[in-house]
Short mmCIF file of C-alpha atoms (C1' of nucleotides) in Angstrom, two decimals:
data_model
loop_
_atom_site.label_atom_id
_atom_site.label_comp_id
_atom_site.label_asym_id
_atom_site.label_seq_id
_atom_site.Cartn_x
_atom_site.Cartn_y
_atom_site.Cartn_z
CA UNK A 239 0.00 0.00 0.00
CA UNK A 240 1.92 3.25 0.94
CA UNK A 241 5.46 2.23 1.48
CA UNK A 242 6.69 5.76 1.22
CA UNK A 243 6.61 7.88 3.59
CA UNK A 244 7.61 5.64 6.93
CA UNK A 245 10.71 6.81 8.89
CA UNK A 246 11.93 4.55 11.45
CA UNK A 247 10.95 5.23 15.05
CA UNK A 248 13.38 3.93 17.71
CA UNK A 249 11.82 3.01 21.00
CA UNK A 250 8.74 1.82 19.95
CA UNK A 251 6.07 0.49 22.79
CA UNK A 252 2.96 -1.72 22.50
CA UNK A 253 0.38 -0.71 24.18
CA UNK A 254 -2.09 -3.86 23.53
CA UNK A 255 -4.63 -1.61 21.30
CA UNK A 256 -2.36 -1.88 17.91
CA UNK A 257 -0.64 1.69 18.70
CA UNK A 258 3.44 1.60 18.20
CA UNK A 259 4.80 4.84 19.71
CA UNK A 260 7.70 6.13 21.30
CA UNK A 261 4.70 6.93 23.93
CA UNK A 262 1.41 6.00 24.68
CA UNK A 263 -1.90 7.79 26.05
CA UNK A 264 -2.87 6.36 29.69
CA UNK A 265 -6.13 7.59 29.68
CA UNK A 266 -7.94 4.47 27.65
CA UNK A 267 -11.38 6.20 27.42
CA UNK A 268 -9.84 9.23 25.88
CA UNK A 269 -8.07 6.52 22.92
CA UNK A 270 -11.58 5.14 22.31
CA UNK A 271 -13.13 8.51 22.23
CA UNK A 272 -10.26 9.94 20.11
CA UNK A 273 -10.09 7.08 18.19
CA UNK A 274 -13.69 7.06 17.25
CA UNK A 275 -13.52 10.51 16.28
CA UNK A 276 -11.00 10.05 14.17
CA UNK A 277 -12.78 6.90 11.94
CA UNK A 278 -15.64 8.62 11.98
CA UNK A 279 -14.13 11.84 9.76
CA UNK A 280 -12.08 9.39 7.84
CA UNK A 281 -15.24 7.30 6.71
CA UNK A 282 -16.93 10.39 5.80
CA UNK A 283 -13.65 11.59 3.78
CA UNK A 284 -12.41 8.30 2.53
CA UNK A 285 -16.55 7.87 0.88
CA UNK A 286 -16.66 10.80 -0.69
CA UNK A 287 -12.96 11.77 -1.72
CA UNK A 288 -11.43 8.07 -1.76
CA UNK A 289 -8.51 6.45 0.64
CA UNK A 290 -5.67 7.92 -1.27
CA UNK A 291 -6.71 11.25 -2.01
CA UNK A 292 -7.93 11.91 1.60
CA UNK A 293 -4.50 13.45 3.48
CA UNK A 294 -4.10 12.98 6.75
CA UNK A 295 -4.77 16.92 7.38
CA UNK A 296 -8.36 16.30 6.15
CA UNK A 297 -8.86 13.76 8.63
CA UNK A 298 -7.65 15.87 11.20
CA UNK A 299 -9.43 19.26 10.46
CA UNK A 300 -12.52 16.89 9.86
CA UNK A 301 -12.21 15.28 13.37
CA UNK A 302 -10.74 18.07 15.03
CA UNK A 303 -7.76 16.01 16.31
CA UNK A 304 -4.47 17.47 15.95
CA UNK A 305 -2.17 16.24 13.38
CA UNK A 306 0.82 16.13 16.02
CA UNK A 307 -1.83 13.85 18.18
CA UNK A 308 -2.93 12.05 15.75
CA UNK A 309 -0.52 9.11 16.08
CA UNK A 310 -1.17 8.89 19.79
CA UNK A 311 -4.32 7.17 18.69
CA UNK A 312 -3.41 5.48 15.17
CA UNK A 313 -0.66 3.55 13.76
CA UNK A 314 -0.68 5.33 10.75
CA UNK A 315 -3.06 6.40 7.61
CA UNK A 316 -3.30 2.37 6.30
CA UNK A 317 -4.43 1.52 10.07
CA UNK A 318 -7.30 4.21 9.84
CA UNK A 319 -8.86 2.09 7.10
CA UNK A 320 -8.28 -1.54 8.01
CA UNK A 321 -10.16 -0.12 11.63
CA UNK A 322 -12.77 1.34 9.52
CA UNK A 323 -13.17 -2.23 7.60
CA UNK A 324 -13.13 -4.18 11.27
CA UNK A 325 -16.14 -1.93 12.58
CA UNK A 326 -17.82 -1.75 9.59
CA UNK A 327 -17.65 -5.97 9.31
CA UNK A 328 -18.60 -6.12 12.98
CA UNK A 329 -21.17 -3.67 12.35
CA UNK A 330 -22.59 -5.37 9.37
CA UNK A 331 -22.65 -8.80 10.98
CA UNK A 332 -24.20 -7.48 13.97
CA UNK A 333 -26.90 -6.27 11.71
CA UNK A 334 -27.06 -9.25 9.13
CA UNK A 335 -27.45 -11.26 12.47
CA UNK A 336 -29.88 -8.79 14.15
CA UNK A 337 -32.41 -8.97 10.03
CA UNK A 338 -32.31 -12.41 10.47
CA UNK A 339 -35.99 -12.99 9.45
CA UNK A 340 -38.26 -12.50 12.50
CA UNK A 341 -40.64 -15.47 10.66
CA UNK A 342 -40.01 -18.61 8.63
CA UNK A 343 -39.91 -17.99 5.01
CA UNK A 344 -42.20 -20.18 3.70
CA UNK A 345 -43.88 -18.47 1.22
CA UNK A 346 -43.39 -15.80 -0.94
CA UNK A 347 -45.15 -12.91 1.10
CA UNK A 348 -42.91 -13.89 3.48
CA UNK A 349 -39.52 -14.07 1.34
CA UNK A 350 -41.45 -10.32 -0.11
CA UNK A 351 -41.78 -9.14 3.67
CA UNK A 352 -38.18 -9.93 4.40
CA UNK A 353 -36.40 -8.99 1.20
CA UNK A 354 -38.46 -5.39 1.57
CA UNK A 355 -37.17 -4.96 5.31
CA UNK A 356 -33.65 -6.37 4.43
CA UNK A 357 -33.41 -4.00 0.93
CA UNK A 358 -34.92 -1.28 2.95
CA UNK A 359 -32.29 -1.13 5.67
CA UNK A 360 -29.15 -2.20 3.42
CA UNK A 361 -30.11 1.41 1.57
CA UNK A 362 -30.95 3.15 4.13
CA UNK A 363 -28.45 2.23 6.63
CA UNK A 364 -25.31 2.16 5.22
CA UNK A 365 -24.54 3.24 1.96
CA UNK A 366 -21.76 5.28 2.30
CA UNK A 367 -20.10 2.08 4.02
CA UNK A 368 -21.27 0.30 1.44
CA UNK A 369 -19.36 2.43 -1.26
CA UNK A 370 -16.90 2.21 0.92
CA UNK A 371 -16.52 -1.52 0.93
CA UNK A 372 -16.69 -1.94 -2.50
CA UNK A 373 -14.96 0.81 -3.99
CA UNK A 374 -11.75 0.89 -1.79
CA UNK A 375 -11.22 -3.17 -1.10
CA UNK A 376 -8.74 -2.79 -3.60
CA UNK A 377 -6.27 -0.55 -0.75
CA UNK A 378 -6.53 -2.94 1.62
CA UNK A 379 -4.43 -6.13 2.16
CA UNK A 380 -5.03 -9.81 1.08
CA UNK A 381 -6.55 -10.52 4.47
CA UNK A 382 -9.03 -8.34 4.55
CA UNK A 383 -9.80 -8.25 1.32
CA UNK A 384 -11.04 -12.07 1.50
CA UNK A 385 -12.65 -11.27 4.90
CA UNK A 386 -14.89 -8.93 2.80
CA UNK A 387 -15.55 -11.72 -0.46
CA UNK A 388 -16.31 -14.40 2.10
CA UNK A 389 -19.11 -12.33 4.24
CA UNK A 390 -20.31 -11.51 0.21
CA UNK A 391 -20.54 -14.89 -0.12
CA UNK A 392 -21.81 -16.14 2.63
CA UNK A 393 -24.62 -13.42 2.48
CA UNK A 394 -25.01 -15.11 -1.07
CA UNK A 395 -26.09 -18.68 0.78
CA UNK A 396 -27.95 -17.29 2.91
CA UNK A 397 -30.84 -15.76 0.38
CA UNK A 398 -30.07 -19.21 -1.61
CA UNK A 399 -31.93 -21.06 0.89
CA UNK A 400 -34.51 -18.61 1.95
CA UNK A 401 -35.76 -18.27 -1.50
CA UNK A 402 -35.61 -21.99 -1.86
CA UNK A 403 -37.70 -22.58 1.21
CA UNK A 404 -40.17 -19.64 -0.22
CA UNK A 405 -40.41 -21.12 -3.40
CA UNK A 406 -40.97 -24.67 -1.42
CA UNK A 407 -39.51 -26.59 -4.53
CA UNK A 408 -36.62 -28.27 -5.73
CA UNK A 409 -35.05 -25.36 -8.16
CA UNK A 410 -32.10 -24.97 -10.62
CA UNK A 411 -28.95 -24.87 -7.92
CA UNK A 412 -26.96 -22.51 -10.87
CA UNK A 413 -29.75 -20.13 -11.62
CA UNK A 414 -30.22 -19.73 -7.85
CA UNK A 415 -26.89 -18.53 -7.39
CA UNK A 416 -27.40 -16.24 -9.73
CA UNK A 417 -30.26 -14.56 -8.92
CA UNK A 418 -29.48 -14.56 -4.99
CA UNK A 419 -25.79 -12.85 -5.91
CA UNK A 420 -27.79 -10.05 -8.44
CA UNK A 421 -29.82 -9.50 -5.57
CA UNK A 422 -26.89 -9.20 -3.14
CA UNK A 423 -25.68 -6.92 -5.52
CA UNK A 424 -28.39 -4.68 -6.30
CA UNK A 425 -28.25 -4.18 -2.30
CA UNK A 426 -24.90 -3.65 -2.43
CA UNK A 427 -24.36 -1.37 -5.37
CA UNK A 428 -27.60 0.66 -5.62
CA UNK A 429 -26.72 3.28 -2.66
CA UNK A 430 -23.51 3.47 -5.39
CA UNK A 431 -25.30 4.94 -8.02
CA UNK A 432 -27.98 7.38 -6.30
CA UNK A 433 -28.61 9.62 -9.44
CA UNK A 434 -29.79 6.79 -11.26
CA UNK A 435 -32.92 7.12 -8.95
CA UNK A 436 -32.73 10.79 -8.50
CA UNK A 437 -36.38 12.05 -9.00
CA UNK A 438 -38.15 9.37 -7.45
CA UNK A 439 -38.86 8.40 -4.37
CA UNK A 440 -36.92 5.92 -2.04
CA UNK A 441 -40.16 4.00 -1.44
CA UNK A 442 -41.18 3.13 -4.87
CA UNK A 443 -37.74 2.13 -5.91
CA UNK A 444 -38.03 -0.24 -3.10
CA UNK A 445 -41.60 -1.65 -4.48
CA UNK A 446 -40.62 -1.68 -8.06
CA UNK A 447 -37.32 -3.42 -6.96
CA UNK A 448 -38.82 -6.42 -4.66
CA UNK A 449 -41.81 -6.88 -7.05
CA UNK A 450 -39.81 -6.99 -10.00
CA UNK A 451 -37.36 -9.74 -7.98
CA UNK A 452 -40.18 -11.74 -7.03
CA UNK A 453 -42.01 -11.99 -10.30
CA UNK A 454 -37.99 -12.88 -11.96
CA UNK A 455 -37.77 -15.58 -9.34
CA UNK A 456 -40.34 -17.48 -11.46
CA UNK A 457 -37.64 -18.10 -13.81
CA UNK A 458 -36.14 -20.78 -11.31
CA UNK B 156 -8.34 17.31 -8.86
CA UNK B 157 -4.72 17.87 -8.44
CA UNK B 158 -3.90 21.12 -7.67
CA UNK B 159 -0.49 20.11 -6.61
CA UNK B 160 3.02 19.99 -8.25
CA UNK B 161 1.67 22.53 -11.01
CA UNK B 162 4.45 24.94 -11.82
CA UNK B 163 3.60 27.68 -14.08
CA UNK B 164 5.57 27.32 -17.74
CA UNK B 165 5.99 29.84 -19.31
CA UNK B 166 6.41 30.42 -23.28
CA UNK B 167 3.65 28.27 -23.68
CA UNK B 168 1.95 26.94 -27.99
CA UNK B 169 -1.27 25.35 -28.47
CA UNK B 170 -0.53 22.61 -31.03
CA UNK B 171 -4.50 22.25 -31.86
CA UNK B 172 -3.98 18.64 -30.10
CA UNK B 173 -4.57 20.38 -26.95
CA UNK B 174 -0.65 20.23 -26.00
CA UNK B 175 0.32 23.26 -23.91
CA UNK B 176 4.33 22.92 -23.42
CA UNK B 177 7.46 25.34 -24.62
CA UNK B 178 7.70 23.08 -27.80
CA UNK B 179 5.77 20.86 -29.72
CA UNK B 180 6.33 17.64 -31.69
CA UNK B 181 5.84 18.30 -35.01
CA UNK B 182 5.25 14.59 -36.46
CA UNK B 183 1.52 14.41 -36.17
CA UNK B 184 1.49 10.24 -36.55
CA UNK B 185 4.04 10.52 -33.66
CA UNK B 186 1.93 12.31 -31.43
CA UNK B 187 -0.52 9.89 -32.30
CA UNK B 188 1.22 6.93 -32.06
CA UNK B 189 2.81 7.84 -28.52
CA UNK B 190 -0.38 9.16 -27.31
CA UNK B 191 -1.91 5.91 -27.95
CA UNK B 192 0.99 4.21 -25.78
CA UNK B 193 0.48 6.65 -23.02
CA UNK B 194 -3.90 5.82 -22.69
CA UNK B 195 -3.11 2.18 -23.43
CA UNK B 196 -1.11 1.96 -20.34
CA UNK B 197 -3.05 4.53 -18.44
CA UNK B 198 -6.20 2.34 -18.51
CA UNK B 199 -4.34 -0.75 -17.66
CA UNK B 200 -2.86 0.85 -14.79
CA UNK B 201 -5.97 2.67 -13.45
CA UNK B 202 -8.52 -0.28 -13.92
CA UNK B 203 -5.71 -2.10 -11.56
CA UNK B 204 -4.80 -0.04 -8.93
CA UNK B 205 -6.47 3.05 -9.74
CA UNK B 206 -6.28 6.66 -11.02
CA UNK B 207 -4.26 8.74 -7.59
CA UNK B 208 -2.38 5.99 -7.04
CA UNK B 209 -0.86 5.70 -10.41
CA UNK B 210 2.01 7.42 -10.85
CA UNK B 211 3.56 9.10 -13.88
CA UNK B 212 6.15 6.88 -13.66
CA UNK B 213 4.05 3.75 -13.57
CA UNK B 214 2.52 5.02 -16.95
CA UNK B 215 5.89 5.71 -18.12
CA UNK B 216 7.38 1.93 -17.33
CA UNK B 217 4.34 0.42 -18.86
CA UNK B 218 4.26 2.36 -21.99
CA UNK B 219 8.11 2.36 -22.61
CA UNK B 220 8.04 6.26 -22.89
CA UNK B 221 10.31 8.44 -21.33
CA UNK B 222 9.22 10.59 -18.28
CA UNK B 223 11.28 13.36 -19.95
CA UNK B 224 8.81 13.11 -22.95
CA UNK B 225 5.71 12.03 -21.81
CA UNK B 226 4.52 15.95 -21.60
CA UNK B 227 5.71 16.46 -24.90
CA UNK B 228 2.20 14.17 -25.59
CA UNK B 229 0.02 14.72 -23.37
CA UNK B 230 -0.79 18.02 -21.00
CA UNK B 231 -0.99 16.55 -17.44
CA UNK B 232 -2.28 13.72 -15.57
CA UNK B 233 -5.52 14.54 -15.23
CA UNK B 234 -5.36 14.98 -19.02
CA UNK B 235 -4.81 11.50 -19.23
CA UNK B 236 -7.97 10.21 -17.20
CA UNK B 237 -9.84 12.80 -19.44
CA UNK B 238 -8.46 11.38 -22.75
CA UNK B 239 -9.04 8.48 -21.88
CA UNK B 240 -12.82 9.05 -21.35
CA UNK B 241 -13.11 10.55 -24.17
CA UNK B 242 -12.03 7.62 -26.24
CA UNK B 243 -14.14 5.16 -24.13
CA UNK B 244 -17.59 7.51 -24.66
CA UNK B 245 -16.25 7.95 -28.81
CA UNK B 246 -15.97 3.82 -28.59
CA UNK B 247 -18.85 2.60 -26.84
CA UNK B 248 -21.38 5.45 -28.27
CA UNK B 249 -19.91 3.82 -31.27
CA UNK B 250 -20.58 0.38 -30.10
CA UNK B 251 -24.07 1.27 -28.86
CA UNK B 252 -25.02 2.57 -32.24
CA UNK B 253 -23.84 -0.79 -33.83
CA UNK B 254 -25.82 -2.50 -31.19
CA UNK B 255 -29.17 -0.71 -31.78
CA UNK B 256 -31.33 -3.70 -32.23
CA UNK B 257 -31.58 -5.30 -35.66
CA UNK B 258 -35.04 -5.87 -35.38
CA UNK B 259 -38.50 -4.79 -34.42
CA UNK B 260 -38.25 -5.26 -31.07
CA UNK B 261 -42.11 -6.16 -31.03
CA UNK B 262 -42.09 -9.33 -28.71
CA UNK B 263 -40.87 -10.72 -25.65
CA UNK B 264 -38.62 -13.22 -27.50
CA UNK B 265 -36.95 -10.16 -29.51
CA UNK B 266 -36.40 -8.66 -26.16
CA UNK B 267 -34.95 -11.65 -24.97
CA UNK B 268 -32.32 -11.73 -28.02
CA UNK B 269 -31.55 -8.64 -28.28
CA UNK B 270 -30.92 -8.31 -24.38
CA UNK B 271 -28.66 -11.12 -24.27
CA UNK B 272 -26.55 -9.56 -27.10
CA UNK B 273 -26.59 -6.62 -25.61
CA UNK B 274 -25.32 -7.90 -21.96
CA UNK B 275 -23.42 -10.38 -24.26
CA UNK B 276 -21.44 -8.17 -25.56
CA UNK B 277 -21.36 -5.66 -22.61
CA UNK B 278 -19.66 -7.77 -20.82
CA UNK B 279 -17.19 -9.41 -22.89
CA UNK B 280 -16.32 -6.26 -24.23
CA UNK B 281 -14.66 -3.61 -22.16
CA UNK B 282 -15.37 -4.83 -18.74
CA UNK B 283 -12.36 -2.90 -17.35
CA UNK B 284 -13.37 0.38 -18.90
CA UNK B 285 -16.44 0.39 -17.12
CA UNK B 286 -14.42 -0.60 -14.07
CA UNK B 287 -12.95 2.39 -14.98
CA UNK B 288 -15.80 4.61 -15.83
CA UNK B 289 -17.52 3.92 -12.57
CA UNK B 290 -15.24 3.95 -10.27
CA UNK B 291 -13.01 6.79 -11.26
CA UNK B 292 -15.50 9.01 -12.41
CA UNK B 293 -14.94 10.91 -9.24
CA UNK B 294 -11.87 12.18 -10.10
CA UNK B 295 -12.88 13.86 -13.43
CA UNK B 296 -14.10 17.68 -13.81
CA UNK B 297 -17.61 18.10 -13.39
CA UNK B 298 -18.31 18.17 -16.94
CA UNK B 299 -17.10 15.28 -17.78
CA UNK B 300 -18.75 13.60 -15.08
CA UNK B 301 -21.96 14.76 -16.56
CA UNK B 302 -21.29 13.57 -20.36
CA UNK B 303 -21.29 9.82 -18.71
CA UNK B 304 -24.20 10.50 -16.57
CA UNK B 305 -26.23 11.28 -19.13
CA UNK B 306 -25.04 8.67 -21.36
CA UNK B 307 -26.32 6.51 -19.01
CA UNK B 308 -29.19 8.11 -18.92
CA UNK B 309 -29.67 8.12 -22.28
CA UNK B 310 -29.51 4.07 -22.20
CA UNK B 311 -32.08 3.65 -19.40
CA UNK B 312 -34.32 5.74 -21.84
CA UNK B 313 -33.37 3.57 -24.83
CA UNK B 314 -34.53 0.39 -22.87
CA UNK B 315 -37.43 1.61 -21.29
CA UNK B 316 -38.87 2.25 -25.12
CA UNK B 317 -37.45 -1.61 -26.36
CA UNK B 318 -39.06 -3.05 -23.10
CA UNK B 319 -42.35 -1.18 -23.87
CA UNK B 320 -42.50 -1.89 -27.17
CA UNK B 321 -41.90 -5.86 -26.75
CA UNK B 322 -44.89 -5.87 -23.93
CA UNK B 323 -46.82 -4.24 -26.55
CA UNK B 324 -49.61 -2.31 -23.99
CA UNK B 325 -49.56 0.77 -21.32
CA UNK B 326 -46.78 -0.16 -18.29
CA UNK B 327 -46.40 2.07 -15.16
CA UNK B 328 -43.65 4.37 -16.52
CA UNK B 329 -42.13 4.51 -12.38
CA UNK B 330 -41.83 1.37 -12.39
CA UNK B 331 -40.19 1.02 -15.69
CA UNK B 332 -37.85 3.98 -15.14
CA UNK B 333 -36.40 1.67 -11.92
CA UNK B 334 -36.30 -1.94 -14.20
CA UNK B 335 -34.26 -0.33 -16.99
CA UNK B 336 -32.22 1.53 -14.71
CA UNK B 337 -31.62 -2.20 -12.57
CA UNK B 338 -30.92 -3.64 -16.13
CA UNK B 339 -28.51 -1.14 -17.18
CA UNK B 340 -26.67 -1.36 -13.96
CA UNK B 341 -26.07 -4.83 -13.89
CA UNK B 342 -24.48 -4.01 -17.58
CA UNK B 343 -21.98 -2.22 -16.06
CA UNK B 344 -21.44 -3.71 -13.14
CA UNK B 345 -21.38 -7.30 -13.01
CA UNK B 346 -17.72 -7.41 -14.66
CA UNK B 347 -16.93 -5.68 -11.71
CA UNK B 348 -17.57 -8.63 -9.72
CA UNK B 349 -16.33 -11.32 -11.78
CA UNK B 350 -15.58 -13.10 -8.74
CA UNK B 351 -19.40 -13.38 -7.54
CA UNK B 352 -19.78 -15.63 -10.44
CA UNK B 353 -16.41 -17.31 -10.05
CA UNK B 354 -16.81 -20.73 -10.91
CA UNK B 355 -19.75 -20.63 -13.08
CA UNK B 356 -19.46 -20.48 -17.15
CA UNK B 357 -20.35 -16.82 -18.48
CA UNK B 358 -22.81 -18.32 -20.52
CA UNK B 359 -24.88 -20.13 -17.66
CA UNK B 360 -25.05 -16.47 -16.04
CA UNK B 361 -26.02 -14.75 -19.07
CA UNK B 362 -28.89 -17.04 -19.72
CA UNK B 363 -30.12 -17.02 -15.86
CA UNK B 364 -29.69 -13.30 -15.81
CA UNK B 365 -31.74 -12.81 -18.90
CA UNK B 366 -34.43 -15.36 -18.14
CA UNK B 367 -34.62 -13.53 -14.96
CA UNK B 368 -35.18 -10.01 -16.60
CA UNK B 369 -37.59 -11.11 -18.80
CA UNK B 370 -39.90 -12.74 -16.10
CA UNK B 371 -39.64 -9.83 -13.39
CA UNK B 372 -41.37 -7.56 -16.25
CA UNK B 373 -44.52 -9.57 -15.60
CA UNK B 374 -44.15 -6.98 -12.23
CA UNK B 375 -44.69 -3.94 -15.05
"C1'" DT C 65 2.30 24.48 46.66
"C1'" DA C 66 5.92 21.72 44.54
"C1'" DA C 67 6.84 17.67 41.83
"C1'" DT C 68 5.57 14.64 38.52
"C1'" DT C 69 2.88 12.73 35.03
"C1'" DT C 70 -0.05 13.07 30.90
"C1'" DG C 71 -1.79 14.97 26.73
"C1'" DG C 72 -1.84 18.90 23.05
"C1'" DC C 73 0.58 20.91 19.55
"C1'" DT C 74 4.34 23.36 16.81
"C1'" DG C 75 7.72 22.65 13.68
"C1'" DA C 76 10.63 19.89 11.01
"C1'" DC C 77 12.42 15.68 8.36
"C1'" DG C 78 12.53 12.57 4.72
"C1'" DA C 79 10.30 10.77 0.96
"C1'" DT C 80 7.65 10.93 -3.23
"C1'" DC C 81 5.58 12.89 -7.04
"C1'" DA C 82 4.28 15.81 -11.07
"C1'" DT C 83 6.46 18.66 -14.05
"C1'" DC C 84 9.84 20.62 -17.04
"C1'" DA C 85 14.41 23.05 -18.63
"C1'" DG C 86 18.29 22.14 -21.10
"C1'" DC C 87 21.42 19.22 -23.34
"C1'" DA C 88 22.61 15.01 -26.27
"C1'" DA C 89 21.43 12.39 -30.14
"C1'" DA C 90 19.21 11.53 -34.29
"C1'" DA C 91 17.11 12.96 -38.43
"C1'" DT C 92 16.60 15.99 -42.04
"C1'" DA C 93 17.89 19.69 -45.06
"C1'" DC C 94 21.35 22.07 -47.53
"C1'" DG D 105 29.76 16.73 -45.13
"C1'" DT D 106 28.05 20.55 -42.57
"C1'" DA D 107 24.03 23.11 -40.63
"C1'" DT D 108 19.61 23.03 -38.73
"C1'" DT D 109 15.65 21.15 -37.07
"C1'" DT D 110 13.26 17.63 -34.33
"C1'" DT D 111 12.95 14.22 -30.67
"C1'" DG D 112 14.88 11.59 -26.57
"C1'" DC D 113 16.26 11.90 -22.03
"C1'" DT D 114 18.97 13.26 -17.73
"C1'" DG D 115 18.63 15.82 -13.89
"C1'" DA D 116 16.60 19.25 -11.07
"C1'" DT D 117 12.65 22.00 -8.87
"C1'" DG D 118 8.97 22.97 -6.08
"C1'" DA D 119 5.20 21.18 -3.78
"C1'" DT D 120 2.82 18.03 -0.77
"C1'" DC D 121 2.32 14.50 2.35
"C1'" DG D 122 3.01 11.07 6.13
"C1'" DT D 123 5.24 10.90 10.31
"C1'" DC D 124 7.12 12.18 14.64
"C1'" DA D 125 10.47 14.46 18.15
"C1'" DG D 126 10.29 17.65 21.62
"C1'" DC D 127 8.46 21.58 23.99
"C1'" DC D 128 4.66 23.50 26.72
"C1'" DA D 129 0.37 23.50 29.42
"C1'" DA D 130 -2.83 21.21 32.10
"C1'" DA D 131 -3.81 17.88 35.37
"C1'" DT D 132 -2.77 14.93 38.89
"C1'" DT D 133 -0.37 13.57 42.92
"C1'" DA D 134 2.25 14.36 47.05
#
DNA sequence: TAATTTGGCTGACGATCATCAGCAAAATAC
DNA sequence: GTATTTTGCTGATGATCGTCAGCCAAATTA
């Protein structure tokens, strides 16, 4: 990632929250309160301007954290993102767990019920971390970068067998995956591309969108 | 974009290429020719790692011309990205016009042929300039932006008259606006995700993903 | 209140990058 | 074969950015 830029520090400590300084801050509410302040601007900056183009000035005018303190409560610029992608998965599994359907999807007004609350809140919630995930995976290392295709995946599976079991019939295993990763995607991507929508309404987006998946599902 | 690193030259021509600099090439094929190293490289480079973090020297390595030269071909960076859009919109306005339908699209099974050309091809095509058009767009001048905005625009239109005309009656034009906007999208951006449909054959997912279209229209 | 610790912040260092001036080499003209 | 134009390229310039050492103030403790 940014190999430039990294002058050897001597006398480095470890303070057991990831921070490598030739000092460390005591006071471990102030690091979480600090530190939260500072993902916080960078998730704003890094979704609208982009990881590389964000300097760490903008962070710290954004946050109001001073650049000299800056490294008290970060390892360094790569750091603020790989943080950003831990809460963010946390976050988003926390949340996947929390929409697991409330019923059993047995039918389709119950697959419609739950894809409508599921679409709803992927838009609604998150779509700047969504943006985020997808458009700035490529900064990040190996390890987290397969962190992020796996959850993808395993989202994927998940909406495999609940349409399955709303559909209550044996279907095409192939086409499945198909339509369950177009519809992980549409989630995924459609916060991406808000002027497409621009002009209408959040809520009939959302109707047009799960009707129009529901009706396609009769392809299987 | 970048303000940065931009010291003023002075004794500037205009070579009616759009070349500022205190001399200009006068072998018009040269120009040409070089300039067509430089994009070439460019897009390879910015589809992989993207547009800040690709350096002039990168560009220079990959196209085998000289850092000394390079701005005897091109203005500045950002010139490059916009050059490089420009040939894209020339190529796939180009490619759209070739792609108008060769029929009547009167039917559902025209429809169906013509859409699976038209992803077909879409996706075979350039799927690393649309990488590129999507995710980069960002870093272009405003107007710019807008020329691929409403190109895209323009396409939703273009489908939204092909899918009314194969359903042959009256359709609620909100809902069509968001099903040609969901079709054009996954156009662009399924290469993106070639690894969502790792392991199955491109032509499985093209027939899934049209077979899917073509039923969730019975939601129009 | 004095001594000590803890955190905020100024200022600087080293590195990188985009950009280009000026010279060497090649090509062309004479 | 010399003179002149045209292109290639070395080397430098200015700007920015990530990073951090070290000084000062505030807070805590004694």
């Amino acid at each position: 990632m940014s190999e430039k830029n990294t002058p050897t520090s001597a006398e480095q400590h470890d303070d057991g929250l990831g921070i490598r300084r030739y000092r460390q801050i005591k006071n471990k509410d102030l690091v979480k309160k600090r530190r939260a302040q500072i993902l916080e601007a960078a998730r704003k900056l890094f979704t609208k301007k982009g990881f590389p183009v964000t300097t760490i000035q903008d962070i710290c005018e954004e946050s109001g954290v001073n650049p000299g303190s800056l490294y008290d409560y970060v390892q360094n610029k790569d750091d603020i993102l790989r943080q950003l992608f831990k809460e963010m998965m946390g976050e988003s599994s926390e949340v996947r767990a929390a929409f697991v359907p409330s019923e059993e999807i047995n039918d389709l007004d119950a697959l419609r019920r739950y894809m409508r609350t599921a679409i709803g809140h992927s838009w609604t919630f998150s779509p700047e971390i969504i943006s985020l995930a997808y458009q700035e995976t490529r900064f990040l290392d190996q390890t987290t970068k397969q962190e992020i295709m796996s959850a993808d995946r395993e989202l994927i599976e998940r909406w495999m067998v609940w349409i399955k079991q709303a559909l209550g019939r044996e279907v095409d295993q192939e086409r499945l995956v198909v339509i369950a990763s177009l519809l992980v995607f549409i989630f995924a991507f459609l916060p991406l591309k808000g002027w497409t929508t621009r002009g209408l309404d959040q809520d009939k987006v959302l109707n047009a969108t799960v009707e129009f998946f529901i009706k396609g599902l009769g392809s299987l």
